CSV table of C-alpha atoms and ligand atoms in Angstrom, one decimal:
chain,number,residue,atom,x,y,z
A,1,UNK,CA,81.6,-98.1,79.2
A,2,UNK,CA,85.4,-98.6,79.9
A,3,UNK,CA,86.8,-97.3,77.2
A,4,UNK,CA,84.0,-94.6,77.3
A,5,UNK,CA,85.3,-93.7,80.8
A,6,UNK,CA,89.4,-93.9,79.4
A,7,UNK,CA,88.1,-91.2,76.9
A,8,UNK,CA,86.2,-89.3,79.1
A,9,UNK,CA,89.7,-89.2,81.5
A,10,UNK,CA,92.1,-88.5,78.7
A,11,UNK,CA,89.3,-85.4,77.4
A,12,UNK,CA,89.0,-84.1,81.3
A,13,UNK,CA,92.7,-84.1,81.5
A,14,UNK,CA,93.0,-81.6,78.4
A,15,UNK,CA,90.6,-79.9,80.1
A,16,UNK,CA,92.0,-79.8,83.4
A,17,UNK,CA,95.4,-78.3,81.7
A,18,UNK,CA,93.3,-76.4,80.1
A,19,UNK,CA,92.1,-74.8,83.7
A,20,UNK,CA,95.3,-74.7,85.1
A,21,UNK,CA,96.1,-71.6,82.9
A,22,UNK,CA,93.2,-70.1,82.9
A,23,UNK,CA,93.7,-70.1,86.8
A,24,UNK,CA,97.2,-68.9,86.1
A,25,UNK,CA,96.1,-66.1,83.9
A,26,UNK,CA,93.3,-64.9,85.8
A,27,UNK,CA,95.5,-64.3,88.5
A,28,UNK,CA,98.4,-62.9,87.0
A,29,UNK,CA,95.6,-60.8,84.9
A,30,UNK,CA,97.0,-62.1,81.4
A,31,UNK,CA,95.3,-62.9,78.5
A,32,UNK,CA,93.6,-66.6,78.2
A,33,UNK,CA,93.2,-67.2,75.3
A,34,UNK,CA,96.3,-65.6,73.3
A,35,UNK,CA,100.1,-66.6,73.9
A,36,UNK,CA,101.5,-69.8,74.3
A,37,UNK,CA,102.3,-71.6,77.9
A,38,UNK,CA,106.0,-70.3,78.9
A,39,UNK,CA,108.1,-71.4,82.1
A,40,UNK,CA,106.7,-69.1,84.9
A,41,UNK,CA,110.6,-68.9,85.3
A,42,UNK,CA,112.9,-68.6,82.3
A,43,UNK,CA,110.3,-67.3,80.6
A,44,UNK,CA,110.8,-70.0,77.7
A,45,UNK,CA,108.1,-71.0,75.5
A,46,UNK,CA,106.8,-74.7,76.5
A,47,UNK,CA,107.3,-77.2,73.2
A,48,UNK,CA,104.2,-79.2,72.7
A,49,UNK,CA,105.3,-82.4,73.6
A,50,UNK,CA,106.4,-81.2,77.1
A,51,UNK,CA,103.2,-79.7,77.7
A,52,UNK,CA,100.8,-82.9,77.4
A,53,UNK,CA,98.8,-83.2,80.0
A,54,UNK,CA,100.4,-85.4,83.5
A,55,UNK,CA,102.3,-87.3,80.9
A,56,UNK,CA,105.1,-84.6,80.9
A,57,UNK,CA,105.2,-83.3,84.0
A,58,UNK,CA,106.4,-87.5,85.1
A,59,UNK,CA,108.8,-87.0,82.2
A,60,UNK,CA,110.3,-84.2,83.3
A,61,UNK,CA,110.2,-85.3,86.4
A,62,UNK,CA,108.4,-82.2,87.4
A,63,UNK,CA,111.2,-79.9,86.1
A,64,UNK,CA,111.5,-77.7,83.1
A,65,UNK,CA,113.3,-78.5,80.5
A,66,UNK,CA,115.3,-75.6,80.0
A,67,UNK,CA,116.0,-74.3,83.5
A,68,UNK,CA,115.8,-77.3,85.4
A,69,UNK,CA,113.6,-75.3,87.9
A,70,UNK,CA,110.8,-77.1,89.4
A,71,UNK,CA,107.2,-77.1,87.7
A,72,UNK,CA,104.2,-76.4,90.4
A,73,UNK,CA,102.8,-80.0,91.1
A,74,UNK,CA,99.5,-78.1,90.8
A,75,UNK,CA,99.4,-78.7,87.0
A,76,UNK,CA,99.8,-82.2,87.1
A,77,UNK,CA,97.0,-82.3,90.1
A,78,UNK,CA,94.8,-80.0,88.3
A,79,UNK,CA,94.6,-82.4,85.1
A,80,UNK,CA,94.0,-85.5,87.2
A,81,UNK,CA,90.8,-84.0,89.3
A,82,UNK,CA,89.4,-82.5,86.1
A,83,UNK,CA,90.0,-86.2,84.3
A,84,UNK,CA,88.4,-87.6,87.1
A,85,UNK,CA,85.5,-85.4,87.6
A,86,UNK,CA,84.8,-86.5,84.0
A,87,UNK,CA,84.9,-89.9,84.9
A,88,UNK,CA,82.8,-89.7,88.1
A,89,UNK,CA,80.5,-87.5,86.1
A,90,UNK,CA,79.5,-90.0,83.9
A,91,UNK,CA,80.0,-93.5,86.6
A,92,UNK,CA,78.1,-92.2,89.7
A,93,UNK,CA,76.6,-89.4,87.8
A,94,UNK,CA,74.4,-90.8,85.3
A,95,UNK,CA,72.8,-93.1,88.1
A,96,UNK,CA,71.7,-89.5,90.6
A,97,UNK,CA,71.0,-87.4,87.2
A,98,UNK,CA,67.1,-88.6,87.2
A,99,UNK,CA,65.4,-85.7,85.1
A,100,UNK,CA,64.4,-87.8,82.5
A,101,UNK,CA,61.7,-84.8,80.7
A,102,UNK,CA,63.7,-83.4,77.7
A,103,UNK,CA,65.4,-80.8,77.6
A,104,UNK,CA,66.8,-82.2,81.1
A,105,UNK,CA,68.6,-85.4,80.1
A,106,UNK,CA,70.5,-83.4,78.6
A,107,UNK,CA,70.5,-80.6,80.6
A,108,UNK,CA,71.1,-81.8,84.4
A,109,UNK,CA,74.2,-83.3,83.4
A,110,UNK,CA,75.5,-80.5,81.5
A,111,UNK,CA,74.7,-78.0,84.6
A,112,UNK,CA,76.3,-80.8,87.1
A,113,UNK,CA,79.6,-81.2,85.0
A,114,UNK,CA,79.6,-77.0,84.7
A,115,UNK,CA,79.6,-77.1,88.2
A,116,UNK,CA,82.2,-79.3,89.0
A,117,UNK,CA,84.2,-77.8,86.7
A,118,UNK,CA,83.6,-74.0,88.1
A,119,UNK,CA,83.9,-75.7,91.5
A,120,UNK,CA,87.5,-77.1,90.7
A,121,UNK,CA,88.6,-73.3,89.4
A,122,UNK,CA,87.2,-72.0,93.0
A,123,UNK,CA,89.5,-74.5,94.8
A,124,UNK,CA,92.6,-74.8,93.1
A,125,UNK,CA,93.0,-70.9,92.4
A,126,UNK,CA,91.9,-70.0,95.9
A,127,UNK,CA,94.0,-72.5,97.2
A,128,UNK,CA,97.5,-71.6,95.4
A,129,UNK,CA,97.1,-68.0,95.0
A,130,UNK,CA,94.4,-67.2,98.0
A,131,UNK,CA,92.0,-65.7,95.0
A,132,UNK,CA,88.7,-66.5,94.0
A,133,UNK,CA,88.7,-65.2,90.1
A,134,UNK,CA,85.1,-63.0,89.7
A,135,UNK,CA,84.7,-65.0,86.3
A,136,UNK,CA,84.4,-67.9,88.4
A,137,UNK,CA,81.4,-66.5,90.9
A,138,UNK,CA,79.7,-65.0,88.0
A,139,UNK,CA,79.7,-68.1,85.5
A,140,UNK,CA,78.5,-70.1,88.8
A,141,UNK,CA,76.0,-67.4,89.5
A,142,UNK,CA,74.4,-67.0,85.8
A,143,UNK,CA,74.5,-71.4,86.2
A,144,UNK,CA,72.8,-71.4,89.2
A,145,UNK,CA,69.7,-68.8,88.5
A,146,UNK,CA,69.2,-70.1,84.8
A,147,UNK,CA,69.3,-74.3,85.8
A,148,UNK,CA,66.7,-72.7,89.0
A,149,UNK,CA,64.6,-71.0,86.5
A,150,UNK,CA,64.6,-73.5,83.7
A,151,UNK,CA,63.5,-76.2,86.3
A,152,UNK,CA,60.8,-73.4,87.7
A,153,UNK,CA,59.9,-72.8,83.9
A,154,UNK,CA,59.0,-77.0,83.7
A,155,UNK,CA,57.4,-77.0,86.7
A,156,UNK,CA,59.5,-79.3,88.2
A,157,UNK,CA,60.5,-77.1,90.8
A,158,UNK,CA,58.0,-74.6,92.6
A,159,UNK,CA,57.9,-70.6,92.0
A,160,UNK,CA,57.5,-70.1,96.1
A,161,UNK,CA,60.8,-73.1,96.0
A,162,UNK,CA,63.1,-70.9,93.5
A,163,UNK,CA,61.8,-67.7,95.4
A,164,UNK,CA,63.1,-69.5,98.5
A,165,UNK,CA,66.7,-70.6,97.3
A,166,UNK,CA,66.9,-67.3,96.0
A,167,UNK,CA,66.5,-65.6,99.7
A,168,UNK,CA,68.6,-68.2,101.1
A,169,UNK,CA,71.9,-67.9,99.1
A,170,UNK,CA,71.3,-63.7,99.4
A,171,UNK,CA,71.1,-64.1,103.0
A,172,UNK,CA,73.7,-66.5,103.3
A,173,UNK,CA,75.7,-63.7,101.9
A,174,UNK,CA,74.6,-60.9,103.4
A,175,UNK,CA,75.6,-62.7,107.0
A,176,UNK,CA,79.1,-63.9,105.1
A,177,UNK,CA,79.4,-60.1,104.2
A,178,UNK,CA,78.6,-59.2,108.3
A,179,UNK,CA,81.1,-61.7,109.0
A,180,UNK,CA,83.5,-60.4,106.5
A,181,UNK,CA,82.7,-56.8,108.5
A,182,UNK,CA,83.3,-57.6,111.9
A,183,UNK,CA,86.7,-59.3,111.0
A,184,UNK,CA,88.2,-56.6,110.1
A,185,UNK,CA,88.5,-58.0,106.9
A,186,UNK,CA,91.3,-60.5,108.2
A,187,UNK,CA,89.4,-64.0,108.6
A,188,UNK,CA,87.3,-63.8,104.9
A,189,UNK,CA,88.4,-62.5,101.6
A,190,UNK,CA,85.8,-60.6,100.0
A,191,UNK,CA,86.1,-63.0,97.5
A,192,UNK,CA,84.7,-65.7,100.0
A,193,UNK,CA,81.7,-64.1,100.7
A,194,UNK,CA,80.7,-63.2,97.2
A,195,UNK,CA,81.2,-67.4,96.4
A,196,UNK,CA,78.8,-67.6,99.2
A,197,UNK,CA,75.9,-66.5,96.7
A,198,UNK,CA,76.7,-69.0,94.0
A,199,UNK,CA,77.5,-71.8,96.2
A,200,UNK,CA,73.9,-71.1,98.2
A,201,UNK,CA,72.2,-70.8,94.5
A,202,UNK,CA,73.7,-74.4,93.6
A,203,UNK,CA,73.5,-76.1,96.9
A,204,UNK,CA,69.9,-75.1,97.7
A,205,UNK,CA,68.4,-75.2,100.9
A,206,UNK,CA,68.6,-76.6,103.6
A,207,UNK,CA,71.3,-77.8,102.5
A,208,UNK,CA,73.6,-74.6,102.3
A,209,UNK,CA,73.5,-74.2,106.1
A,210,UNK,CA,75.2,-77.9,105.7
A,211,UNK,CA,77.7,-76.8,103.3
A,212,UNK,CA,78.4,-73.6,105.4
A,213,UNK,CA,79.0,-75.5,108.8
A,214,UNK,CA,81.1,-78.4,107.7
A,215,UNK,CA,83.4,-75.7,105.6
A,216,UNK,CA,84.1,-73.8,108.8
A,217,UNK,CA,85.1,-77.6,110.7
A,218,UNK,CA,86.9,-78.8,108.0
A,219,UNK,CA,88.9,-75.0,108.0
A,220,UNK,CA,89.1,-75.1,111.4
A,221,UNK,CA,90.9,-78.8,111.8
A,222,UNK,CA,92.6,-78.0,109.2
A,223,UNK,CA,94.2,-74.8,110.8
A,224,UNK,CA,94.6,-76.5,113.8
A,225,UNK,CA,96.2,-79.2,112.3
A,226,UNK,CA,99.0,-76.6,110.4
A,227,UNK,CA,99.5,-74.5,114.0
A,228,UNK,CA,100.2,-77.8,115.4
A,229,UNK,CA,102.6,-79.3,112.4
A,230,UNK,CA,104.3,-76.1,112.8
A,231,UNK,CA,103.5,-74.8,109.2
A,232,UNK,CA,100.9,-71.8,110.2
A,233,UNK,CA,101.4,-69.8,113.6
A,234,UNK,CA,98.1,-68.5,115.4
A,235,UNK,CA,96.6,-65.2,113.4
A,236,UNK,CA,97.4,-66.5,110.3
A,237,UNK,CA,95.0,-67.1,108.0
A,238,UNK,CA,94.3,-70.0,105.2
A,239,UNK,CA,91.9,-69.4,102.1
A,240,UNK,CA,88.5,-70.3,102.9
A,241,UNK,CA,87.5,-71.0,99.3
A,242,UNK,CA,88.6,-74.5,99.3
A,243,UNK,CA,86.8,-75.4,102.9
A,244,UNK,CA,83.3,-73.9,101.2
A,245,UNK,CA,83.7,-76.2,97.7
A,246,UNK,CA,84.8,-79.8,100.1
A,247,UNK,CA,81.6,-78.5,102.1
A,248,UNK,CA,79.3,-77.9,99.3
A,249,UNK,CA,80.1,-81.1,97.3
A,250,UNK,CA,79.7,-82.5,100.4
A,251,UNK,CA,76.5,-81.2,101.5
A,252,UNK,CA,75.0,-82.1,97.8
A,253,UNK,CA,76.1,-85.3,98.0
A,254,UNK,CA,75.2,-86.3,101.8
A,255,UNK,CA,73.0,-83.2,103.6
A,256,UNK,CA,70.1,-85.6,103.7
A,257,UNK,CA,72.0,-87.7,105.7
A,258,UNK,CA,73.6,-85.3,107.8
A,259,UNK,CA,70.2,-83.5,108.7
A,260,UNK,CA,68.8,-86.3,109.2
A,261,UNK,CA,71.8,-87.2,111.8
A,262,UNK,CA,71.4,-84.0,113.6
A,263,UNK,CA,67.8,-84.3,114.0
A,264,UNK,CA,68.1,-88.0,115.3
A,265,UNK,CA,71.1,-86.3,117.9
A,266,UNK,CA,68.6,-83.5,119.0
A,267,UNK,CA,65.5,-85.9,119.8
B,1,ZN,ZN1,112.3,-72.8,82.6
């Protein structure tokens, strides 16, 4: 299982550097697949062996090789969460991934490790370039009605169930999209409240109104804590993207627990 797990990190890390310029590219609207990696800088075509994943970026000590100027620590961060998603995916994962009726042993994890990766994409390109790529929301949003109507289709999950996730991540958008509205467009990016219908697919419910309410607390400490530390003055906004994928994972993870908290704090 260990050296299972050492594979599965060294194959998430290709992966992850793999993301990394996908995010890149889908930003900068560039190709993905065609054309090697050059220095965002000098423009200079990246040798191999200084673009292995985390290993180079410590080896260049975070600099290019030709211009000296400083690579984004993003890269390096990117291919360690990825490697570690892999490894967490297959640790903690295989013991909550309980479909055991064929074809969902094989495909639970497969959706789950989709997911976390589309999740990562959300976070890390929202976060560096304030962007939610729509390749992103739309791979999440095909995931999340096909795993909903496979699991419908094996009755493992109930038509008037799927019909009621369904309402639930279209509302939830519809009141991001209000929200987006009365803002003036200034606290959400459109691209926030179109995640909103993916997210609510995957999460489910209940458990989106979980996601949805520990995103805005975790956005809002967080912007208080960047007013306060002098980095972010009042008005300014911070990408939201980020705030609803912590709250998501979050709420799949722990909502049971949460609800259950809030209930016990209400009787
Ligand atoms: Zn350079």
């Amino acid at each position: 299982m260990l050296s299972f797990s050492l594979f599965l990190f060294l194959f998430g890390l290709i992966i992850g550097s793999f993301l990394g310029v996908i995010i890149d590219r889908s930003v900068h609207g560039d190709s993905f697949i065609y054309g090697r990696s050059k220095c965002p800088k000098c423009r200079k075509t990246i040798r191999w062996y200084d673009n292995i994943p985390l290993i180079s970026f410590f080896l260049l000590r975070g600099r290019c090789r030709n211009c000296g100027k400083q690579i984004s620590w993003s890269y390096p961060v990117i291919e360690g969460m990825t490697g570690a998603l892999f490894v967490w995916w297959y640790v903690i994962g295989a013991a909550v991934f309980k479909l055991s009726t064929q074809p969902f042993t094989i495909l639970q994890p497969a959706f789950w490790l989709l997911v976390g990766i589309g999740f990562l994409v959300v976070f890390f390109a929202d976060f560096l370039y304030g962007i939610i790529p729509n390749g992103a929301v739309y791979g999440l949003t095909a995931l999340g009605i096909a795993y909903r109507l496979a699991l419908t289709g094996m009755s493992i999950m109930r038509p008037i169930d799927l019909l009621f996730s369904l309402l639930a991540a279209m509302a939830m958008t519809v009141f991001f999209l209000f929200l987006w509205w009365i803002t003036k467009k200034r606290g959400l990016g459109l691209g926030d409240v179109k995640f909103v219908l993916p997210l609510g697919l995957i999460v489910g419910w209940p458990a989106i109104l979980v996601a949805v309410f520990l995103a805005d607390i975790l956005g809002a400490v967080t912007g208080l804590l960047l007013i306060a530390g002098g980095k972010k003055k009042f008005g300014q906004t911070i990408p939201f993207g980020p705030f609803l994928v912590l709250g998501g994972v979050l709420a799949l993870l722990f909502s049971d627990h949460i609800v259950q908290w809030y209930v016990s704090l209400l009787t």
